[in-house]
Coordinates of C-alpha atoms and ligand atoms in Angstrom, one line a residue:
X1 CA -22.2 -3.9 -19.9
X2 CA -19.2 -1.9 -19.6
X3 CA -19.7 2.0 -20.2
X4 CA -16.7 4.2 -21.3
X5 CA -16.1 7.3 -18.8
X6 CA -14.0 10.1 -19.8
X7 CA -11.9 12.7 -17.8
X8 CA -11.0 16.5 -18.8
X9 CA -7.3 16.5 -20.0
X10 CA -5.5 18.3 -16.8
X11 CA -2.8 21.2 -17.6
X12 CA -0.6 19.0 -15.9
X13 CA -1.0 16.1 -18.0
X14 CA 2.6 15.8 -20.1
X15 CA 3.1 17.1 -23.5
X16 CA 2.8 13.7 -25.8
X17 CA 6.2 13.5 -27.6
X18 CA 5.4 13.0 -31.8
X19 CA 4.5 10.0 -33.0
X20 CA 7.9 10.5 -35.0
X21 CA 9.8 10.8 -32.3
X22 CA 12.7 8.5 -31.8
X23 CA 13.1 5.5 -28.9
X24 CA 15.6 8.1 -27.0
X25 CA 13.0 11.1 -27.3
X26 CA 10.3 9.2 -25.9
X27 CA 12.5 7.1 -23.2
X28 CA 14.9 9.6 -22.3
X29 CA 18.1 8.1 -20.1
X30 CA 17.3 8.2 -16.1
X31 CA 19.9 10.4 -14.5
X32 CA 18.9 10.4 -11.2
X33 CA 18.4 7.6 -8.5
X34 CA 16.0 7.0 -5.6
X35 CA 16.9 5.3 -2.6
X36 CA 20.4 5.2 -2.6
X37 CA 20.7 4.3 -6.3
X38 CA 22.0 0.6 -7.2
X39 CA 23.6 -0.2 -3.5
X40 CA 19.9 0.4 -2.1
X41 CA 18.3 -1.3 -4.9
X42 CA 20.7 -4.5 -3.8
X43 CA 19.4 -4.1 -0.4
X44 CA 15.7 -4.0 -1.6
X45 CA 16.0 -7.2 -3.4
X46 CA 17.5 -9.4 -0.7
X47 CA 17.1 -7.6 2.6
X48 CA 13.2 -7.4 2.6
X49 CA 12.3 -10.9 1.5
X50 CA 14.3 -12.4 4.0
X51 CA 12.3 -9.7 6.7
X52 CA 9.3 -11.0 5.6
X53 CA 10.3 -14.6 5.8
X54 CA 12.0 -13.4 9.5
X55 CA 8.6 -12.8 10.7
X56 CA 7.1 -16.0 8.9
X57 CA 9.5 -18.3 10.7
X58 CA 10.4 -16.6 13.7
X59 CA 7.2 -15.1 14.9
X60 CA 4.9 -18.3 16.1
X61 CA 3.3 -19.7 19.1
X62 CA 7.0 -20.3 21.1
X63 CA 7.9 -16.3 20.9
X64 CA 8.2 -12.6 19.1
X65 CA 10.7 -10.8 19.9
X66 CA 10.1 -8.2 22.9
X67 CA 12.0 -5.2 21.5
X68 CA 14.0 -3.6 19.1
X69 CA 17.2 -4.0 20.6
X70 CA 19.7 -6.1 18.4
X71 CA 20.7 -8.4 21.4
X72 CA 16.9 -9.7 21.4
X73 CA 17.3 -10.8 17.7
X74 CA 19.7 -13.1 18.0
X75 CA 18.1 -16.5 18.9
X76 CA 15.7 -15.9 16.0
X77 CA 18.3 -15.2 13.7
X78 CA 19.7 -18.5 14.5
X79 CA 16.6 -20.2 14.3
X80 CA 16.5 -18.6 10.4
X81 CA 19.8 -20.9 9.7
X82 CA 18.8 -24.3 11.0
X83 CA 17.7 -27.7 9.9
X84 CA 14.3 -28.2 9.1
X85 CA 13.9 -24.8 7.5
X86 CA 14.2 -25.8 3.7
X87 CA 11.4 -27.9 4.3
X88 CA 9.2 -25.6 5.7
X89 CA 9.8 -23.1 2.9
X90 CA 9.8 -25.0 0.2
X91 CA 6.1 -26.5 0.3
X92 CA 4.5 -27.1 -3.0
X93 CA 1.0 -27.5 -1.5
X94 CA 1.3 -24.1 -0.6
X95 CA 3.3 -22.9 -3.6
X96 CA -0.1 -24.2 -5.2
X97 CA -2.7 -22.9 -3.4
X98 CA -0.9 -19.3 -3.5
X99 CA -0.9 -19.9 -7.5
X100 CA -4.5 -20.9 -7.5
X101 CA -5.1 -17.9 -5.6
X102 CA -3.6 -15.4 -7.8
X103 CA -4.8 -17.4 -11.2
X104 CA -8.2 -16.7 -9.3
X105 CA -8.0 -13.4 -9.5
X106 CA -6.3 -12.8 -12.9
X107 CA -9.5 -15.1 -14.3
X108 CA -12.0 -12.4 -11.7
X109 CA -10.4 -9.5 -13.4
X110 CA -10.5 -10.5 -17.1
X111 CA -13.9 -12.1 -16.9
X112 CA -15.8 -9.5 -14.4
X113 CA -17.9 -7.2 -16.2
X114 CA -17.0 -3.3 -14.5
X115 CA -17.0 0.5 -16.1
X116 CA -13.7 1.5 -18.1
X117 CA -12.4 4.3 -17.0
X118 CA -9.2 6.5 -18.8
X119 CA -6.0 6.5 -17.4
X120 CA -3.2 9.5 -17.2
X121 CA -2.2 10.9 -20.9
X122 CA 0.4 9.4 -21.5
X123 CA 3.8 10.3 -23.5
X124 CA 3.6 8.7 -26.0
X125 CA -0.2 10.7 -26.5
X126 CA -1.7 7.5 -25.7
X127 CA -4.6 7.5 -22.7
X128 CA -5.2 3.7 -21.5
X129 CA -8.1 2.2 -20.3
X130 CA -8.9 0.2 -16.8
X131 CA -11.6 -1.9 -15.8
X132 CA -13.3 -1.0 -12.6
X133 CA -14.2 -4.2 -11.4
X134 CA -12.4 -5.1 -7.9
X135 CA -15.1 -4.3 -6.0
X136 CA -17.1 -7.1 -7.7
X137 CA -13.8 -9.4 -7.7
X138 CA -13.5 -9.0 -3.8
X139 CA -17.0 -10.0 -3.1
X140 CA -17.1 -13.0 -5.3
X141 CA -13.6 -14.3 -4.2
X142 CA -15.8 -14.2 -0.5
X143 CA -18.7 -15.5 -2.1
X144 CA -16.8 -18.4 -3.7
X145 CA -14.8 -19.2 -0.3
X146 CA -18.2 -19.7 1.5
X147 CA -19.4 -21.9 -1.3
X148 CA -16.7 -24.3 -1.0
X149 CA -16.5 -24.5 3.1
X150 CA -20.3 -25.2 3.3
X151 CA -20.1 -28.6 3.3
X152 CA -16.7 -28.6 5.7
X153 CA -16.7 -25.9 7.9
X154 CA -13.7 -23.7 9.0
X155 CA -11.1 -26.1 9.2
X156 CA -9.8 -26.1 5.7
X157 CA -8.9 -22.7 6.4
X158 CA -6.2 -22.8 8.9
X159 CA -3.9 -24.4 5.9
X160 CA -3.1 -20.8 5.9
X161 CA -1.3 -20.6 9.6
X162 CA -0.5 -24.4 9.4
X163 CA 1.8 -23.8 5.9
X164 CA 2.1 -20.0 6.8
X165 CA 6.2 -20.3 5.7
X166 CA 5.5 -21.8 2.5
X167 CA 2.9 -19.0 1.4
X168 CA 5.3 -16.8 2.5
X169 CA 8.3 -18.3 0.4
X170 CA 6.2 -18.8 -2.4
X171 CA 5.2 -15.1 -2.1
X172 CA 8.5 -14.1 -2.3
X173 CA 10.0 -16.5 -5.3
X174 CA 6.3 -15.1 -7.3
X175 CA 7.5 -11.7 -7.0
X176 CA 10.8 -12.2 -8.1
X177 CA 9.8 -14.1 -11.2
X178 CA 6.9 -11.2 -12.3
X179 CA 9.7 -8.7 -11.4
X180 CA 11.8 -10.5 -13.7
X181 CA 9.4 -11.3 -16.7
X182 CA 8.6 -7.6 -16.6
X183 CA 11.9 -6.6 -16.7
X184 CA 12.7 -9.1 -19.7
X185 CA 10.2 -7.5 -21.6
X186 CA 10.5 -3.6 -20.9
X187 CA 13.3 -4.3 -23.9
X188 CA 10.4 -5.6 -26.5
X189 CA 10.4 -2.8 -29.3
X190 CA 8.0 0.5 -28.6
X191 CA 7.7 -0.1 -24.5
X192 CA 7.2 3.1 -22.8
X193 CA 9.3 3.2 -20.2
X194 CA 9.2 4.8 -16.6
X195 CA 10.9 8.2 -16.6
X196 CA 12.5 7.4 -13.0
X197 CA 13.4 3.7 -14.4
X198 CA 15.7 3.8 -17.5
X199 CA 19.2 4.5 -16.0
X200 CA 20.4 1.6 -17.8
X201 CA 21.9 0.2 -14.5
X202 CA 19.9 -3.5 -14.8
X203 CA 19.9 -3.9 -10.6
X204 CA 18.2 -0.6 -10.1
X205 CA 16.0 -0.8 -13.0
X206 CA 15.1 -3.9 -12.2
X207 CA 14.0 -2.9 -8.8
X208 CA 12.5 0.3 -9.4
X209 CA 10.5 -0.5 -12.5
X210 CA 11.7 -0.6 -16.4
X211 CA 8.5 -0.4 -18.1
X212 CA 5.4 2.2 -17.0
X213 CA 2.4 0.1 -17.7
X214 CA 3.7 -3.5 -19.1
X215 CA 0.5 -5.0 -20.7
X216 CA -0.3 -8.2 -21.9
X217 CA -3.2 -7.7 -24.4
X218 CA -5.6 -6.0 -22.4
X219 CA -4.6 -7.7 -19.4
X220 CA -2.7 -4.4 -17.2
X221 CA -0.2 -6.5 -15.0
X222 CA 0.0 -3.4 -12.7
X223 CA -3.0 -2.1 -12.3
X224 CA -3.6 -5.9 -11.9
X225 CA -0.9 -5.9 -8.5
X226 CA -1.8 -2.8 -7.1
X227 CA -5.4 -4.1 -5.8
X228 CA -6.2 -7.5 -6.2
X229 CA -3.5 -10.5 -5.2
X230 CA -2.2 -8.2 -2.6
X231 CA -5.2 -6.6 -0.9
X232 CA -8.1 -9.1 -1.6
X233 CA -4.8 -11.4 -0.1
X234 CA -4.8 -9.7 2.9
X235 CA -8.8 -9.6 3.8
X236 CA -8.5 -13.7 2.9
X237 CA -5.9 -14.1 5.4
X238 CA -7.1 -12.4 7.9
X239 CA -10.6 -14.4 7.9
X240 CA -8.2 -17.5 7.7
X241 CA -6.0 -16.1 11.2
X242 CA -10.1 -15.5 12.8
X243 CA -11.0 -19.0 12.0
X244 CA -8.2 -20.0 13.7
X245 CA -8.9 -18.4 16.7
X246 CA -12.4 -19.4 16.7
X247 CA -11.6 -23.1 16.3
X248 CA -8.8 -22.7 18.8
X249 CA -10.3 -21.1 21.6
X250 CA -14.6 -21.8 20.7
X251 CA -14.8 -17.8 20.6
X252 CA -13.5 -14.6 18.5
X253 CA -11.6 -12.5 21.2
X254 CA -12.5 -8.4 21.2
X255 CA -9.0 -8.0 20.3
X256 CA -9.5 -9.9 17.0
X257 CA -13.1 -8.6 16.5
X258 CA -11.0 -4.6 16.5
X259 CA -8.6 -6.1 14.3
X260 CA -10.2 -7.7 11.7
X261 CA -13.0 -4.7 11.4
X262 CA -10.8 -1.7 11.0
X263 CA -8.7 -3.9 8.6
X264 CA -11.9 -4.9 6.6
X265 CA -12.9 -1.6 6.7
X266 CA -9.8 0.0 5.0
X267 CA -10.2 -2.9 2.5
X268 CA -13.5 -2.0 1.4
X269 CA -12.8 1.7 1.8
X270 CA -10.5 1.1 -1.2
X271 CA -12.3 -1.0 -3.4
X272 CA -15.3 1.4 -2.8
X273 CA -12.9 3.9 -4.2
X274 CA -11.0 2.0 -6.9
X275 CA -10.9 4.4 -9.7
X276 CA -8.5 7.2 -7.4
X277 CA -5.7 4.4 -7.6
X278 CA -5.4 5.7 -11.3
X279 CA -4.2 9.4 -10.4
X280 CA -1.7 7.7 -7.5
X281 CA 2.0 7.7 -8.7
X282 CA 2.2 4.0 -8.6
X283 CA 0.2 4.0 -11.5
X284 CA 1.0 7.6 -13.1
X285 CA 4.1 7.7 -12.6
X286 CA 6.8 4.5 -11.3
X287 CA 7.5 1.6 -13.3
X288 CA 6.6 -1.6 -12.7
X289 CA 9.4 -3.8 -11.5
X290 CA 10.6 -5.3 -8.0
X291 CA 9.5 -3.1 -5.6
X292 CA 5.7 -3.0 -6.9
X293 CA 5.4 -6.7 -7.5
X294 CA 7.4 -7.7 -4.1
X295 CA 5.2 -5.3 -2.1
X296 CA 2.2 -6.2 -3.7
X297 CA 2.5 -9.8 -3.7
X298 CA 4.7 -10.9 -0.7
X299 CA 5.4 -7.7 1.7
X300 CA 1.5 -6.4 1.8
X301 CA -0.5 -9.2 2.2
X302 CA 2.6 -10.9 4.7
X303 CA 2.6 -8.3 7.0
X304 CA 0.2 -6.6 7.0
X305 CA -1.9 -9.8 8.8
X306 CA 0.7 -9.3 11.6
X307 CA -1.5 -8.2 14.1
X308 CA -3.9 -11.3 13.1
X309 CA -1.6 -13.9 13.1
X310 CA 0.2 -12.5 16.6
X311 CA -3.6 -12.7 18.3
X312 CA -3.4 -15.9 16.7
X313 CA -0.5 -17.0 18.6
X314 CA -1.4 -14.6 21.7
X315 CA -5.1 -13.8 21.7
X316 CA -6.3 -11.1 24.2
X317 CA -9.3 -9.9 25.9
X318 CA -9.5 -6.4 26.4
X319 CA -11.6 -4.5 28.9
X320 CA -14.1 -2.5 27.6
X321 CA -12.1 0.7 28.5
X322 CA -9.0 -0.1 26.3
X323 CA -11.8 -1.9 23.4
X324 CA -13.2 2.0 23.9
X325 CA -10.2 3.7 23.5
X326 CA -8.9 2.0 20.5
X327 CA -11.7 2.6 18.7
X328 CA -12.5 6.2 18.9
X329 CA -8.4 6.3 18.4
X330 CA -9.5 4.5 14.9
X331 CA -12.2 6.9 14.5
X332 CA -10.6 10.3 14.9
X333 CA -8.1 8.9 12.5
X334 CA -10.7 7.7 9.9
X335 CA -12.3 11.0 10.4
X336 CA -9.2 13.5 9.7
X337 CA -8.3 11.4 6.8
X338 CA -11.5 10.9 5.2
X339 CA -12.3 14.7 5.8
X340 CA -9.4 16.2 4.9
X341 CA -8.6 14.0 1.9
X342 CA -12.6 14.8 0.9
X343 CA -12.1 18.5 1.8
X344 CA -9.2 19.0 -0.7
X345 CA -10.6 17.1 -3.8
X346 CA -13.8 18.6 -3.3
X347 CA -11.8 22.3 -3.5
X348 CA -10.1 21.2 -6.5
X349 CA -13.2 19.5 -8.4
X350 CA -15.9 21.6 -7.2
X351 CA -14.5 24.9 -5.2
X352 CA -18.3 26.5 -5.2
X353 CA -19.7 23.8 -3.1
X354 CA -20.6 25.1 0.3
X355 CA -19.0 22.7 2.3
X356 CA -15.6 24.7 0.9
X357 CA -16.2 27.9 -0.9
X358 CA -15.0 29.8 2.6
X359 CA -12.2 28.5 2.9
X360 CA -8.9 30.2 2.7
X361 CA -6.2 29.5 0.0
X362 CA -3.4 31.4 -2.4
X363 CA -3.2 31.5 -6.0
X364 CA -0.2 30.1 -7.0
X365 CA 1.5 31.3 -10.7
X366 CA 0.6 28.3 -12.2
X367 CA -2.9 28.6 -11.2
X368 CA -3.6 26.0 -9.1
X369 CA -5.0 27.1 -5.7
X370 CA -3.3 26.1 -1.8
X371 CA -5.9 26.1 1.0
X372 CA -4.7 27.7 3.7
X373 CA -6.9 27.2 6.6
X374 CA -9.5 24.1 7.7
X375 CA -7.9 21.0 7.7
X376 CA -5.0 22.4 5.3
X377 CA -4.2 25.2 7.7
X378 CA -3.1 23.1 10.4
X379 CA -0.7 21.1 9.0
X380 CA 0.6 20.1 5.4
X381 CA -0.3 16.6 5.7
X382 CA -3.0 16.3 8.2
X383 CA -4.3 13.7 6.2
X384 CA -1.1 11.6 6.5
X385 CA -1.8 12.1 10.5
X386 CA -5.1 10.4 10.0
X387 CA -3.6 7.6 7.9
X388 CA -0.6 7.2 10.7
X389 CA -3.7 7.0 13.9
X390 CA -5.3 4.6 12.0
X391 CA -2.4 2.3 11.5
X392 CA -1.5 2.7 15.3
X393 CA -5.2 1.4 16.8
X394 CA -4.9 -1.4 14.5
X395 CA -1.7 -2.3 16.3
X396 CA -2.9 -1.8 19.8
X397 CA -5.3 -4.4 20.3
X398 CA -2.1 -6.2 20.5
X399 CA -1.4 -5.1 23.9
X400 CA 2.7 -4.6 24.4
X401 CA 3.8 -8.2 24.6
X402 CA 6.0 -8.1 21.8
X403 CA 7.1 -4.9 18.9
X404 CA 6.2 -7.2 16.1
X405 CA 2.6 -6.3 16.0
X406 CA 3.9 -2.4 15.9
X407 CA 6.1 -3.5 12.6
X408 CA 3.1 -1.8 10.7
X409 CA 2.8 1.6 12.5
X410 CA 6.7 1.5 12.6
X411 CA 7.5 1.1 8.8
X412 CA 4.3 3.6 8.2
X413 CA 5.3 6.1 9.4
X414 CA 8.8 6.3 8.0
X415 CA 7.1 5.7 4.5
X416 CA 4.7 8.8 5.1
X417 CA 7.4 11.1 6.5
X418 CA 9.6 9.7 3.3
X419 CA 6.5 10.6 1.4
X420 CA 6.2 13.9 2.9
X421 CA 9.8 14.9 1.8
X422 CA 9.0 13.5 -1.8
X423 CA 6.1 15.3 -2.1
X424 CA 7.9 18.5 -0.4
X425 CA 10.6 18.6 -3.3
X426 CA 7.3 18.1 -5.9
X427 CA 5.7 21.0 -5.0
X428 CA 8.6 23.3 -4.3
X429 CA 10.1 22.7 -7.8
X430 CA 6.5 23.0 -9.4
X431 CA 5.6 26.4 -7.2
X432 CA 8.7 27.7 -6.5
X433 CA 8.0 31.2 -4.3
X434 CA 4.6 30.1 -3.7
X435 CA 5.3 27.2 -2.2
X436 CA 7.6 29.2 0.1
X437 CA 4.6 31.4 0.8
X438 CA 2.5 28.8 1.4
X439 CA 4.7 26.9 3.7
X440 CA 5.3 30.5 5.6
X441 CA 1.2 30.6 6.4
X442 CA 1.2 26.6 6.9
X443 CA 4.2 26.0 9.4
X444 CA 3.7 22.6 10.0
X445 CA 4.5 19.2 8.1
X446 CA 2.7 16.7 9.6
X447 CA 1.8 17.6 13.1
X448 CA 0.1 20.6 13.9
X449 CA 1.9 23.0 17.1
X450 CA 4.8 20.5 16.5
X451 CA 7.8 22.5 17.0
X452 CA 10.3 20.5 15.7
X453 CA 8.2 19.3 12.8
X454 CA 8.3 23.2 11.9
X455 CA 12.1 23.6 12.5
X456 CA 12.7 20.3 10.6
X457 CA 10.6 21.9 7.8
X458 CA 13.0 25.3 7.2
X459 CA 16.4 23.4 6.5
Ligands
LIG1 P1 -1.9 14.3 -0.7 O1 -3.3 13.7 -0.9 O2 -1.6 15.0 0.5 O3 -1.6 15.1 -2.0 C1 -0.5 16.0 -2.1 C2 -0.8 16.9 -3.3 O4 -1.9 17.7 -3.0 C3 0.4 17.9 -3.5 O5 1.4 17.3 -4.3 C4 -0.3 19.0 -4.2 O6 -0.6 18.6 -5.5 C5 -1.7 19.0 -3.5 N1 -1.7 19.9 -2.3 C6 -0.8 20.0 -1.4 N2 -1.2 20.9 -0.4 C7 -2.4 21.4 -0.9 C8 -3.2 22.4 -0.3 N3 -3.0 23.1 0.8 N4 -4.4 22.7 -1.0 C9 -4.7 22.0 -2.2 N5 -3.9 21.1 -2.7 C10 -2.7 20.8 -2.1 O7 -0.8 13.1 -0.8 P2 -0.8 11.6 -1.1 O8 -1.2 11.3 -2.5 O9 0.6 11.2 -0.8 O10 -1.8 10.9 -0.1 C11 -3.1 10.7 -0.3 C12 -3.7 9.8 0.9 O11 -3.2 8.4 0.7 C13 -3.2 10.2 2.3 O12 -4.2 10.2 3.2 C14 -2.1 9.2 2.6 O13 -2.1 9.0 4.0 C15 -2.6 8.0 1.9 N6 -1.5 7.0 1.6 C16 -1.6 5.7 2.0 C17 -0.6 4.8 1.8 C18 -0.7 3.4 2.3 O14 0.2 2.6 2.0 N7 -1.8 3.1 3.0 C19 0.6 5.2 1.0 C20 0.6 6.6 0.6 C21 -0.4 7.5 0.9 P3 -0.8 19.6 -6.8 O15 0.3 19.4 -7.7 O16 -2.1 19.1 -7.4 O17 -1.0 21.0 -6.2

């Protein structure tokens, strides 16, 4: 039975405009852009699908490329441009088992029972409600793929690297037609729009997101994206790239085994905590249009089985030195994330628990307390140095054979440094002196006794 949970209203949450207030009071006009406005917006919509489909049809048993360098790109490129490549792409057996995938979990989510818990207050003074229930939707999807593979074994799973292309292409044209649908109807009467998406320039709305939480009925389609077809996607995948292997090769190489467990383990780590996607700014904050529903549906669960599929194509046995290695690399990096992460919401939540009543902070004018020492006096984002280790020992196991497998760690880290900067600009304009202060006792972005993260940090 589904229980209702409810959260103190936070000082922060907006001011909810009247309920008389007029369409332009409550959707203001965007004036500023992110990432480089409509010419980025254009290069969003066409340059990543074709990087994902770059991967999908370059990257296979006959080669990955070995570096970055441009001059090693361009026998794949022309591979992307011949013949047979239509075919491969458009595949409707695999159009429809990516649909039957994703109907599966739209029917999980309305029919699975979970808690509801309260959203952000919104503008409009209205507070939405989500059901918890991916948790329960990730088991059963495994609990349903084991029903149907006990009579036939593994096999049926390697469709997945046999029509890889097709799921990939079909990823790709599903994005584009939610991203679409949404945008259509951010213009149905009384849609609350995204404050960072109503610029009224149709490219860049369309990419970053029209409409804050477009709803049919009940049925959130974002909150819908952000864990299930992407992320339930990538742990199905991934068991489908380890059957592989084992049929392949009669055993699971330790390379796979590293892979597929810190993978898993991230997976469950954020089902297990499914409620904190609700105070992320996906779903607080950005609209939902191109960018969530292309790197929910096609870029997430595409590449982030890189390192998989490549040990598909290349599998490896490491020596119990480098298997060693690689995983206490994944556990000091689980450990600073989860700890720091833990140490700061426990200090916001519940500042007399003994685990954090010691530490050091300043009082800003708003009220809000900075720690200033612990995990928070090393660095500013000592937790996004956790996140970033992680990402590199599950790109290791690889070995060096090719930067493909790296694409993760690469593209990571450029989205937390971005992040860093965006948060940066947050908190300076919401603490103003303070956050000068703050930054003056905590020198460092990212890195701790980095020199030129600190120089990097003053400009
Ligand atoms: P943080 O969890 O670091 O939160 C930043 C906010 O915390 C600031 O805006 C400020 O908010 C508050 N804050 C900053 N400094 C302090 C301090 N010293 N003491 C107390 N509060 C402070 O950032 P994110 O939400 O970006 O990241 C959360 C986690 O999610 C990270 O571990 C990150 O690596 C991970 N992540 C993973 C991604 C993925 O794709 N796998 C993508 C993005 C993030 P306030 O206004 O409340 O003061």
């Amino acid at each position: 039975m589904a229980s209702s949970k409810k959260t103190a209203p936070s000082k922060d949450d907006p001011k909810p405009v009247s309920a008389s207030a007029s369409s332009d009071e409550l959707n203001p006009k965007t004036t500023q852009y992110e990432f480089l406005g409509p010419m980025g917006a254009f290069g969003m919509v066409t340059a990543l699908p074709v990087l994902v489909l770059f991967f999908a049809i370059c990257c296979n048993k006959t080669g990955y490329p070995s570096s970055l360098l441009i001059s090693d790109y361009k026998t794949y490129f022309d591979q992307l441009f011949t013949g047979d490549l239509l075919k491969a792409m458009w595949d409707p057996m695999a159009m429809l088992v990516y649909l039957g995938f994703v109907a599966l979990q739209a029917l999980l989510y309305v029919a699975l029972p979970g808690d509801l818990y309260p959203g952000t207050l919104l503008r409009n003074g209205e507070r939405l409600k989500y059901r918890m229930n991916g948790f329960t939707a990730y088991h059963s999807t495994l609990f349903i793929g084991l029903y149907f593979l006990k009579d036939t074994g593994l096999k049926p799973l390697v469709f997945v690297y046999d029509h890889w292309i097709g799921l990939a292409f079909s990823s790709v044209m599903f994005s584009y037609v939610v991203a679409l649908f949404v945008y259509i109807k951010s213009f149905a009467p009384g849609a609350l729009l995204a404050l960072g998406g109503n610029t009224g320039n149709a490219l860049y709305d369309f990419m970053i997101g029209r409409e804050l939480n477009p709803r049919i009925g009940d049925f959130d389609i974002k909150f819908f994206t952000e864990l299930r077809p992407g992320i339930i996607g990538w742990q199905v995948l991934n068991i489908c790239f380890a059957a592989k292997q084992y049929l392949d090769l009669g055993y699971i190489t330790n390379s796979m085994v590293l892979v597929q467990a810190f993978q898993t383990w991230y997976i469950v780590d954020s089902f297990w905590n499914e409620e904190a996607v609700l105070t992320t700014m996906d779903i607080t904050t950005d609209g939902f249009g191109y960018m969530l529903s292309f790197g929910l549906y096609s870029w997430l669960p595409m590449n982030y089985t890189l390192q998989a599929r490549y040990l598909v194509d290349f599998p490896r046995d490491l020596s119990w030195v480098e298997f060693g290695a690689i995983l206490a690399l994944n556990i000091i990096g689980y450990y600073i994330f989860r700890s720091s992460n833990s140490q700061k919401n426990e200090f916001r939540s519940n500042p007399s628990n003994p685990s954090v009543k010691d530490l050091k902070y300043i009082t800003t004018s708003k009220g809000t307390k900075l720690i200033t020492s612990s995990w928070w006096g090393m660095s500013r984002h000592i937790n996004y140095l956790g996140d970033w280790l992680m990402s590199l020992s599950w790109c290791l196991p690889c070995g060096f054979g090719s930067v493909v497998p790296y694409f993760y760690a690469i593209y990571f880290a450029v989205l937390l440094l971005h992040r860093e900067r965006r948060d940066d600009h947050k908190c300076r304009t919401k603490y103003g002196k303070d956050w000068e202060k703050y930054c003056e006792i905590v020198k460092y972005r990212i890195i701790p006794g980095n020199e030129s993260d600190q120089k990097f940090a003053t400009t």
